[in-house]
Amino acid sequence: MSDRLDPDAPARRLLLGRDLAAFGERTALVTADEEISYAELAARVDQAGRALGPTRRLVLVAGANTVDAVVGYLGVLAAGHVVLLVPDEDRAIESLTRAYDPDVVCRTADGAWRQVERRRGSAHELHPDLALLLSTSGSTGSPKLVRLSYENLRANAESIAAYLGVRDGDRAATTLPLHYCYGLSVLHSNLIRGAGIILTGLSVADACFWELFRAARGTSIAGVPYTFTLLDRVGFDTMELPHLRYVTQAGGPMPPDRVRRYAELGRRRGFDLFVMYGQTEATARMAYLPPDRALTHPSAIGVPVPGGALRLAPVDEAPDGIGELVYSGPNVMLGYAGRPADLALGRTVDELFTGDLARRGVDGLFEIIGRRSRFAKLFGIRIDLQHVEAGLESDGIRACCVAGDDELVVAIEQAERRGDARRLVAAGCKLPARSVRVLVLPELPRLASGKVDLRAVAALAAEPVPAAPAAVDGTDLRLLYAEILDRDDVTDDSTFVGLGGDSLSYVEMSVRLEQVLGVLPVGWHTTPIRQLRAGAGEPSPRRRRTLDTGVALRAVAIVLIVGTHADLFTVRGGAHLLLALAGFNFARFHLTDAPRRRRIRHLGASVARIAVPASLYLALVALLDHKYSWQNALLLNEAIGPRYGAQRHYWFVETLVYMLVALAAVLAIRRVDRWERRWPFLLPVGLLTVGLAVRYDLIPLSFEDNFTTPATLFWFFALGWAVAKAGAPWQRLLVTVAGVVAVAGYFGDPLREAVIGVGLVLLAWMPHLPSLPGLNRVAGMLAGSSLYIYLIHWQVYPPLQRLSPLLATLAAVVAGVALGVVAGRATQWLGGLRFRQRAPRRLRAHQVRPRRLRPTFR
């Protein structure tokens, strides 16, 4: 049984308790309804402590962000009793009540704060130094508790107040729950300096929070990484917060780019950003990054807090310079408790082995590399799950990873990124794609601290997986969409455009669908699969086969380009027809109903699918053939010259990329995005009008000026865009007439103008052309490889041209198709490479080998 309270016990010397009255009439707590002075708070705390009686007891306190909970907590602590601080949730309260049998339970019930005595006196033997019991980081209601002493609380509060420079005029908002060690440390470090607390349970995503914060003249905000995600959503960077002095971040690593961004914002707006590192086992804080180092070292956790020390303990199989981070200081816990009998124990821990792998830079700053406990081993590869998550975060995918027996489960919130997540993780970790399962959740489950609830995710991942739909005679449309678009989230309500399809994947999909459906319905790319499914099955031999007009025109255009260059025939106009087709496909696949950001992201990915292979190929060509230069490799020849000779061979690719990048920038503007959605046909017609003003020299441009090729030829692109958005017959007629009239006489070559004019008429009025199965396959192959045929034909046909123009043309086409196959197979590898390059170095997964730490996130 416990002893009676000793007035000279450590609790009586704890500033957080009895000495609150020393700050007099200074404001202690501010809520939406009242302000409470330190003198009044001290009186309420004293009353709460006296109500517990003279015998030292174990008191469970439900830690809500309310005045009653703060008074109750401080009252128990100040009177020398032991606080078991838990979330204000029935499940956690019931679980820990069963596990530790507290003498008193203080919580909100029926709208009022109640103190329920479960017995008179105490059933426990409580060590004299024991002050507070908290759940370990990441657990809620777990019987494993951290035992903290009065000295732990005092030392850490003083340390935090010192490096933050807390002033008595400060007012800190409770953006985190009281039962979480980070939220609790905000209370401690401000009360110990006589500063004010803005006490609220509102989220930073709530406008009422900011009204209270401004009215109370708030000076500091604390947040975990998820808090900063919410701050981004509510436009924190534009808020007027005249009294804000500093912002703190802890509770897990935040992406370096976000750290840097908030540090830069603070420099502009007059507040400091403190990135901090800690664990419940160290009361709260172990390290902090001085604000002036956040811009230059955004990945670091910084230096030890005042009074503490950090060292690196050797770890087997880790490379030199990397070890487990070990902390020592007066805030290190007494030890763990797993049962009531452990509350009688004294100190069992002298220093804290954090479980984090870290290194120390030459500048003395520590940096976390990974966590030892979150490694999974699949197919002989050791993978750091935390680094996989951070790498995905850098790619814009919020994720939580858990490992099964033979698979890696990646839980995400963004259904449209399912395929990206699976592909990036498989490529980055060198795992078979079948061993990566993506679990889409409405929202990642989180603890009250804002951290992802790993146990909840693991439980969801362990649930039985519904069987995949079986193929029906090889024609199941969902499986076909999943195969071509590399998506595993295909449903009967999915559409080609909704799943991220673009002009490149459109070719293969249209040809394959035509084999299944026989005749592709108009607008199939925006039609849900359930509506297309009715036509699934092998087409009848008598059934007319058709070919998508856009696919046919692409195939014809690329053959005309190559054949003309190889002198097999002279029929020009293919490149300009391809520009119109590019505008047509831009409108169909990128100007969808998707949100603006998703539109821009989709367009950016499509631009990359053109620009990246072109740049890589031209870089190789420039090394082997001095007719080409670095301007070609960087797609800058049209921009900076020289605009003549062989270096102009690739004007078409550069012009198309310039146009798409410019349109992405323009459509990223909210107002333009709204205009396009409101007037989908009127906007391209307006742009076509401007383009035609250039075509007819109403806006004169010199062909010798840089960038004139995109400017003078944009009207072809706008023409295709307008055709795609022309829904009514009168709209199609208007665009057709405008296009044919504008093309007539433009080149002074009737045949060339006829090629483009006929192509425009077919595109506007005939969605599909009669065809044959074999012809469809050839056209699909040519259209799908058109970019690669265009790239390589300049190197293939010249040596063979004199021998045979036909052979030269066929060789160039075959070489282009082969290059397209190679590029397609390299896509997954390039995706992994992009992921690895974008992820911060410290966030990459690792494969541990003897004496080395080799990266597997490649």
Coordinates of C-alpha atoms in Angstrom, one line a residue, residues 366-761:
F366 CA 22.1 14.4 -36.3
E367 CA 20.0 12.9 -39.1
I368 CA 17.6 9.9 -38.8
I369 CA 18.2 7.3 -41.5
G370 CA 15.6 4.7 -40.6
R371 CA 13.9 2.8 -37.9
R372 CA 15.2 -0.6 -37.0
S373 CA 11.8 -2.0 -36.0
R374 CA 10.1 -1.2 -39.3
F375 CA 12.1 -3.5 -41.6
A376 CA 10.5 -6.2 -43.7
K377 CA 12.2 -9.0 -45.5
L378 CA 10.6 -10.2 -48.7
F379 CA 12.3 -12.4 -51.3
G380 CA 15.6 -12.0 -49.5
I381 CA 15.4 -8.2 -49.6
R382 CA 15.4 -6.2 -46.4
I383 CA 13.1 -3.1 -46.9
D384 CA 12.7 -0.1 -44.6
L385 CA 8.9 0.5 -44.6
Q386 CA 9.2 4.0 -43.2
H387 CA 11.5 5.0 -46.1
V388 CA 9.1 3.4 -48.6
E389 CA 6.3 5.6 -47.1
A390 CA 8.5 8.7 -47.2
G391 CA 9.5 8.0 -50.8
L392 CA 5.9 7.7 -51.9
E393 CA 5.1 10.9 -50.0
S394 CA 7.8 12.7 -52.1
D395 CA 5.9 11.5 -55.1
G396 CA 2.6 12.9 -53.8
I397 CA 1.1 9.7 -52.4
R398 CA 0.2 9.5 -48.8
A399 CA 0.8 5.9 -47.7
C400 CA 1.3 3.4 -44.9
C401 CA 3.1 0.1 -45.5
V402 CA 2.8 -3.1 -43.6
A403 CA 4.4 -6.4 -44.4
G404 CA 2.7 -9.8 -44.8
D405 CA 4.2 -13.2 -45.2
D406 CA 4.8 -12.9 -48.9
E407 CA 3.6 -9.5 -49.8
L408 CA 4.0 -5.8 -49.1
V409 CA 0.7 -4.0 -48.4
V410 CA 0.6 -0.3 -49.2
A411 CA -2.4 1.5 -47.9
I412 CA -3.2 4.8 -49.6
E413 CA -6.0 7.3 -49.8
Q414 CA -5.9 8.3 -53.4
A415 CA -7.6 5.7 -55.5
E416 CA -6.4 7.3 -58.7
R417 CA -2.8 6.7 -57.7
R418 CA -3.2 2.9 -57.0
G419 CA -1.4 1.9 -60.1
D420 CA 1.4 4.5 -59.5
A421 CA 1.9 3.3 -55.9
R422 CA 2.2 -0.4 -56.9
R423 CA 4.5 0.3 -59.8
L424 CA 6.8 2.7 -57.9
V425 CA 7.1 0.4 -54.9
A426 CA 7.7 -2.7 -57.0
A427 CA 10.3 -1.0 -59.1
G428 CA 11.9 0.8 -56.2
C429 CA 12.2 -2.2 -53.9
K430 CA 13.0 -4.6 -56.6
L431 CA 10.0 -6.7 -55.8
P432 CA 7.7 -8.6 -58.2
A433 CA 4.6 -6.6 -58.9
R434 CA 2.4 -9.5 -57.7
S435 CA 4.0 -9.1 -54.2
V436 CA 2.9 -5.5 -53.8
R437 CA -0.8 -5.1 -52.9
V438 CA -2.3 -1.7 -52.7
L439 CA -5.1 -1.1 -50.3
V440 CA -7.3 2.0 -51.0
L441 CA -8.9 3.4 -47.9
P442 CA -11.2 6.4 -47.6
E443 CA -8.7 7.8 -45.1
L444 CA -5.7 6.4 -43.4
P445 CA -6.6 5.6 -39.8
R446 CA -4.9 7.9 -37.3
L447 CA -4.3 8.0 -33.6
A448 CA -5.3 11.1 -31.7
S449 CA -1.8 12.4 -32.1
G450 CA -2.2 12.6 -35.9
K451 CA 0.1 9.6 -36.5
V452 CA -1.1 6.8 -38.7
D453 CA -2.4 3.9 -36.7
L454 CA -0.1 1.1 -37.8
R455 CA -2.1 -1.6 -35.9
A456 CA -5.3 -0.6 -37.6
V457 CA -3.7 -0.6 -41.0
A458 CA -2.2 -4.1 -40.3
A459 CA -5.7 -5.3 -39.3
L460 CA -7.3 -4.0 -42.5
A461 CA -4.4 -5.6 -44.5
A462 CA -5.0 -8.9 -42.9
E463 CA -8.7 -9.1 -43.9
P464 CA -9.5 -11.5 -46.7
V465 CA -9.0 -10.1 -50.2
P466 CA -12.0 -10.5 -52.5
A467 CA -11.3 -12.8 -55.4
A468 CA -10.4 -11.1 -58.7
P469 CA -13.1 -11.3 -61.4
A470 CA -12.5 -14.2 -63.7
A471 CA -11.9 -13.6 -67.3
V472 CA -14.8 -14.5 -69.6
D473 CA -13.3 -16.2 -72.7
G474 CA -10.4 -13.8 -72.5
T475 CA -12.7 -10.8 -73.1
D476 CA -13.3 -9.4 -69.6
L477 CA -13.1 -5.7 -70.2
R478 CA -11.9 -4.9 -66.6
L479 CA -8.9 -7.2 -67.1
L480 CA -8.2 -5.6 -70.4
Y481 CA -8.2 -2.1 -69.0
A482 CA -6.1 -3.2 -66.0
E483 CA -3.5 -4.8 -68.4
I484 CA -3.1 -1.9 -70.8
L485 CA -3.3 0.9 -68.2
D486 CA -1.4 -1.0 -65.5
R487 CA -4.2 -0.3 -63.0
D488 CA -5.6 -2.7 -60.4
D489 CA -8.5 -0.5 -59.3
V490 CA -10.7 -1.1 -62.4
T491 CA -14.4 -1.4 -61.8
D492 CA -17.5 -1.6 -64.0
D493 CA -17.9 2.2 -63.5
S494 CA -14.4 3.0 -64.7
T495 CA -13.7 4.8 -67.9
F496 CA -10.6 4.9 -70.0
V497 CA -10.1 8.6 -69.3
G498 CA -10.9 8.3 -65.6
L499 CA -8.2 5.7 -65.3
G500 CA -5.6 8.0 -66.7
G501 CA -5.6 6.9 -70.3
D502 CA -4.0 9.2 -72.8
S503 CA -3.3 9.4 -76.5
L504 CA -0.4 6.9 -76.3
S505 CA -2.4 4.2 -74.5
Y506 CA -5.5 5.1 -76.5
V507 CA -4.1 3.4 -79.6
E508 CA -3.5 0.0 -78.1
M509 CA -6.8 0.2 -76.1
S510 CA -8.9 1.1 -79.2
V511 CA -7.4 -1.7 -81.3
R512 CA -7.8 -4.3 -78.5
L513 CA -11.3 -3.2 -77.8
E514 CA -12.2 -3.3 -81.4
Q515 CA -11.2 -7.0 -81.4
V516 CA -13.7 -7.6 -78.5
L517 CA -16.5 -5.3 -79.5
G518 CA -16.3 -5.3 -83.2
V519 CA -17.4 -1.7 -83.5
L520 CA -16.2 0.9 -81.1
P521 CA -19.1 3.2 -80.0
V522 CA -18.5 7.0 -80.3
G523 CA -17.2 8.3 -77.1
W524 CA -16.1 4.9 -75.8
H525 CA -13.1 6.5 -74.0
T526 CA -15.5 8.3 -71.6
T527 CA -18.1 5.4 -71.4
P528 CA -18.2 3.3 -68.3
I529 CA -17.2 -0.4 -68.7
R530 CA -20.6 -1.6 -67.7
Q531 CA -22.1 0.1 -70.7
L532 CA -19.4 -1.3 -73.0
R533 CA -19.6 -4.8 -71.6
A534 CA -22.9 -5.5 -73.3
G535 CA -21.0 -5.7 -76.6
A536 CA -18.2 -8.0 -75.3
G537 CA -17.6 -11.2 -77.1
E538 CA -16.1 -12.5 -80.3
P539 CA -17.4 -10.5 -83.3
S540 CA -19.4 -12.4 -85.9
P541 CA -17.5 -13.1 -89.1
R542 CA -20.1 -11.0 -91.0
R543 CA -19.8 -8.2 -88.5
R544 CA -18.1 -5.1 -90.0
R545 CA -14.8 -4.3 -88.5
T546 CA -13.9 -0.7 -87.9
L547 CA -10.8 1.4 -87.0
D548 CA -10.7 4.5 -84.9
T549 CA -10.2 7.5 -87.2
G550 CA -7.6 9.1 -85.0
V551 CA -5.6 5.9 -85.0
A552 CA -5.9 5.5 -88.7
L553 CA -4.8 9.1 -89.3
R554 CA -1.8 8.8 -87.0
A555 CA -0.7 5.6 -88.9
V556 CA -1.1 7.3 -92.3
A557 CA 0.6 10.5 -91.2
I558 CA 3.8 8.8 -89.9
V559 CA 4.0 6.7 -93.1
L560 CA 3.7 9.8 -95.2
I561 CA 6.4 11.5 -93.2
V562 CA 8.9 8.7 -93.5
G563 CA 8.1 7.8 -97.1
T564 CA 8.4 11.4 -98.3
H565 CA 11.7 11.9 -96.5
A566 CA 13.0 8.6 -98.0
D567 CA 11.9 9.7 -101.5
L568 CA 9.5 6.8 -101.9
F569 CA 6.9 9.3 -102.8
T570 CA 6.2 13.0 -102.1
V571 CA 3.1 13.5 -100.1
R572 CA 3.7 16.1 -97.5
G573 CA 1.4 17.3 -94.7
G574 CA 1.7 14.4 -92.2
A575 CA 3.4 16.4 -89.5
H576 CA 0.8 19.2 -89.5
L577 CA -1.9 16.6 -89.5
L578 CA -0.3 15.1 -86.4
L579 CA -0.4 18.5 -84.7
A580 CA -4.1 18.7 -85.3
L581 CA -4.4 15.1 -83.9
A582 CA -2.4 16.2 -80.9
G583 CA -4.9 19.0 -80.2
F584 CA -7.8 16.6 -80.7
N585 CA -6.3 14.1 -78.2
F586 CA -5.4 16.8 -75.8
A587 CA -9.0 17.8 -75.6
R588 CA -10.3 14.3 -75.2
F589 CA -7.9 12.9 -72.7
H590 CA -6.8 15.9 -70.6
L591 CA -9.7 18.3 -70.5
T592 CA -11.9 16.0 -68.5
D593 CA -14.1 16.5 -65.5
A594 CA -11.2 15.7 -63.2
P595 CA -10.1 18.3 -60.6
R596 CA -7.7 20.9 -61.8
R597 CA -4.6 19.5 -60.1
R598 CA -5.3 16.0 -61.4
R599 CA -5.7 17.4 -64.9
I600 CA -2.3 19.1 -64.7
R601 CA -0.6 16.1 -63.2
H602 CA -2.0 13.9 -66.0
L603 CA -0.9 16.3 -68.6
G604 CA 2.5 16.6 -67.1
A605 CA 2.9 12.8 -67.2
S606 CA 1.9 12.7 -70.9
V607 CA 4.4 15.5 -71.7
A608 CA 7.1 13.5 -69.9
R609 CA 6.2 10.4 -72.0
I610 CA 7.1 12.4 -75.1
A611 CA 9.9 14.6 -73.9
V612 CA 11.9 12.0 -71.8
P613 CA 12.4 9.3 -74.4
A614 CA 13.0 12.0 -77.1
S615 CA 15.7 13.7 -75.0
L616 CA 17.3 10.4 -74.1
Y617 CA 17.4 9.2 -77.7
L618 CA 18.7 12.6 -79.0
A619 CA 21.4 12.7 -76.3
L620 CA 22.7 9.4 -77.7
V621 CA 22.4 10.6 -81.3
A622 CA 24.2 13.8 -80.5
L623 CA 27.1 11.8 -79.0
L624 CA 27.4 9.6 -82.2
D625 CA 26.5 12.1 -84.9
H626 CA 28.0 15.6 -84.8
K627 CA 25.2 16.9 -87.1
Y628 CA 23.2 17.1 -83.8
S629 CA 24.0 19.0 -80.6
W630 CA 23.1 19.4 -77.0
Q631 CA 20.3 21.8 -78.1
N632 CA 18.6 18.8 -79.7
A633 CA 19.1 16.6 -76.7
L634 CA 17.4 19.2 -74.4
L635 CA 14.7 20.0 -77.0
L636 CA 15.9 23.6 -77.2
N637 CA 16.8 23.9 -80.8
E638 CA 13.5 25.8 -81.7
A639 CA 14.1 28.0 -78.7
I640 CA 17.7 29.0 -79.0
G641 CA 18.8 27.7 -82.5
P642 CA 20.4 27.1 -84.8
R643 CA 17.1 26.8 -86.7
Y644 CA 18.6 25.3 -89.9
G645 CA 20.1 22.1 -91.3
A646 CA 19.9 18.7 -89.6
Q647 CA 19.4 20.2 -86.2
R648 CA 15.9 21.2 -87.3
H649 CA 14.9 17.7 -88.0
Y650 CA 13.1 17.4 -84.7
W651 CA 11.1 20.7 -84.8
F652 CA 7.8 18.7 -84.6
V653 CA 8.7 17.1 -81.2
E654 CA 9.9 20.4 -79.8
T655 CA 6.9 22.3 -81.0
L656 CA 4.5 19.8 -79.6
V657 CA 6.2 19.8 -76.2
Y658 CA 6.3 23.6 -76.0
M659 CA 2.6 23.8 -76.8
L660 CA 1.7 21.2 -74.1
V661 CA 3.9 22.8 -71.5
A662 CA 2.4 26.2 -72.2
L663 CA -1.1 24.9 -72.0
A664 CA -0.4 23.1 -68.7
A665 CA 0.9 26.4 -67.3
V666 CA -2.2 28.3 -68.5
L667 CA -4.7 25.7 -67.4
A668 CA -3.1 25.6 -63.9
I669 CA -4.6 29.1 -63.4
R670 CA -7.9 28.6 -61.6
R671 CA -9.7 31.2 -63.6
V672 CA -8.7 29.7 -67.0
D673 CA -9.6 26.2 -65.7
R674 CA -13.1 27.6 -64.8
W675 CA -13.4 29.2 -68.2
E676 CA -12.5 26.0 -70.0
R677 CA -15.1 24.0 -68.0
R678 CA -17.8 26.7 -68.6
W679 CA -17.1 27.2 -72.3
P680 CA -15.4 24.0 -73.6
F681 CA -16.1 24.8 -77.2
L682 CA -15.8 28.6 -77.1
L683 CA -12.3 28.6 -75.6
P684 CA -10.6 26.6 -78.4
V685 CA -12.5 28.6 -81.0
G686 CA -11.2 31.7 -79.4
L687 CA -7.6 30.4 -79.4
L688 CA -8.1 29.2 -83.0
T689 CA -9.2 32.8 -83.9
V690 CA -6.0 34.1 -82.4
G691 CA -4.0 31.5 -84.2
L692 CA -5.6 32.3 -87.5
A693 CA -4.8 36.0 -86.9
V694 CA -1.1 34.9 -87.0
R695 CA -1.8 32.6 -90.0
Y696 CA -3.2 35.6 -92.0
D697 CA -0.4 37.9 -90.8
L698 CA -2.8 40.1 -88.8
I699 CA -0.3 39.4 -86.0
P700 CA 2.9 39.4 -88.0
L701 CA 5.7 37.1 -86.9
S702 CA 9.1 36.5 -88.5
F703 CA 10.0 32.9 -89.1
E704 CA 13.5 33.7 -88.2
D705 CA 12.6 34.5 -84.6
N706 CA 12.9 32.0 -81.8
F707 CA 9.6 30.2 -80.8
T708 CA 7.9 31.3 -84.0
T709 CA 7.3 27.7 -85.1
P710 CA 4.9 26.9 -82.1
A711 CA 3.3 30.4 -82.4
T712 CA 2.7 30.1 -86.2
L713 CA 1.5 26.5 -86.1
F714 CA -0.6 26.6 -83.0
W715 CA -3.7 27.1 -85.0
F716 CA -3.4 23.5 -86.2
F717 CA -3.4 22.3 -82.6
A718 CA -6.3 24.6 -81.7
L719 CA -8.2 23.3 -84.8
G720 CA -8.0 19.7 -83.5
W721 CA -9.0 20.8 -80.0
A722 CA -12.1 22.6 -81.4
V723 CA -13.0 19.5 -83.4
A724 CA -12.9 17.3 -80.3
K725 CA -15.2 19.8 -78.4
A726 CA -17.6 20.3 -81.2
G727 CA -20.7 18.4 -80.1
A728 CA -23.5 19.8 -82.2
P729 CA -23.5 19.4 -86.0
W730 CA -23.4 23.2 -86.5
Q731 CA -20.2 23.4 -84.3
R732 CA -18.6 20.6 -86.4
L733 CA -19.6 22.4 -89.6
L734 CA -18.2 25.7 -88.3
V735 CA -14.8 24.2 -87.4
T736 CA -14.6 22.1 -90.6
V737 CA -15.2 25.1 -92.8
A738 CA -12.8 27.3 -90.9
G739 CA -10.1 24.5 -91.0
V740 CA -10.5 23.8 -94.7
V741 CA -10.5 27.5 -95.7
A742 CA -7.4 28.2 -93.5
V743 CA -5.5 25.2 -94.9
A744 CA -6.2 26.2 -98.5
G745 CA -3.3 28.2 -99.9
Y746 CA -1.3 28.0 -96.7
F747 CA 1.5 25.9 -98.2
G748 CA 1.1 26.6 -101.9
D749 CA 1.0 22.8 -102.3
P750 CA -2.5 21.5 -103.2
L751 CA -1.7 17.9 -102.4
R752 CA -0.3 18.8 -99.0
E753 CA -3.3 20.9 -98.2
A754 CA -5.6 18.2 -99.4
V755 CA -4.0 15.7 -97.0
I756 CA -4.6 17.9 -94.0
G757 CA -8.1 19.0 -95.1
V758 CA -9.3 15.4 -95.7
G759 CA -7.9 14.4 -92.4
L760 CA -9.8 17.2 -90.6
V761 CA -13.0 16.3 -92.4

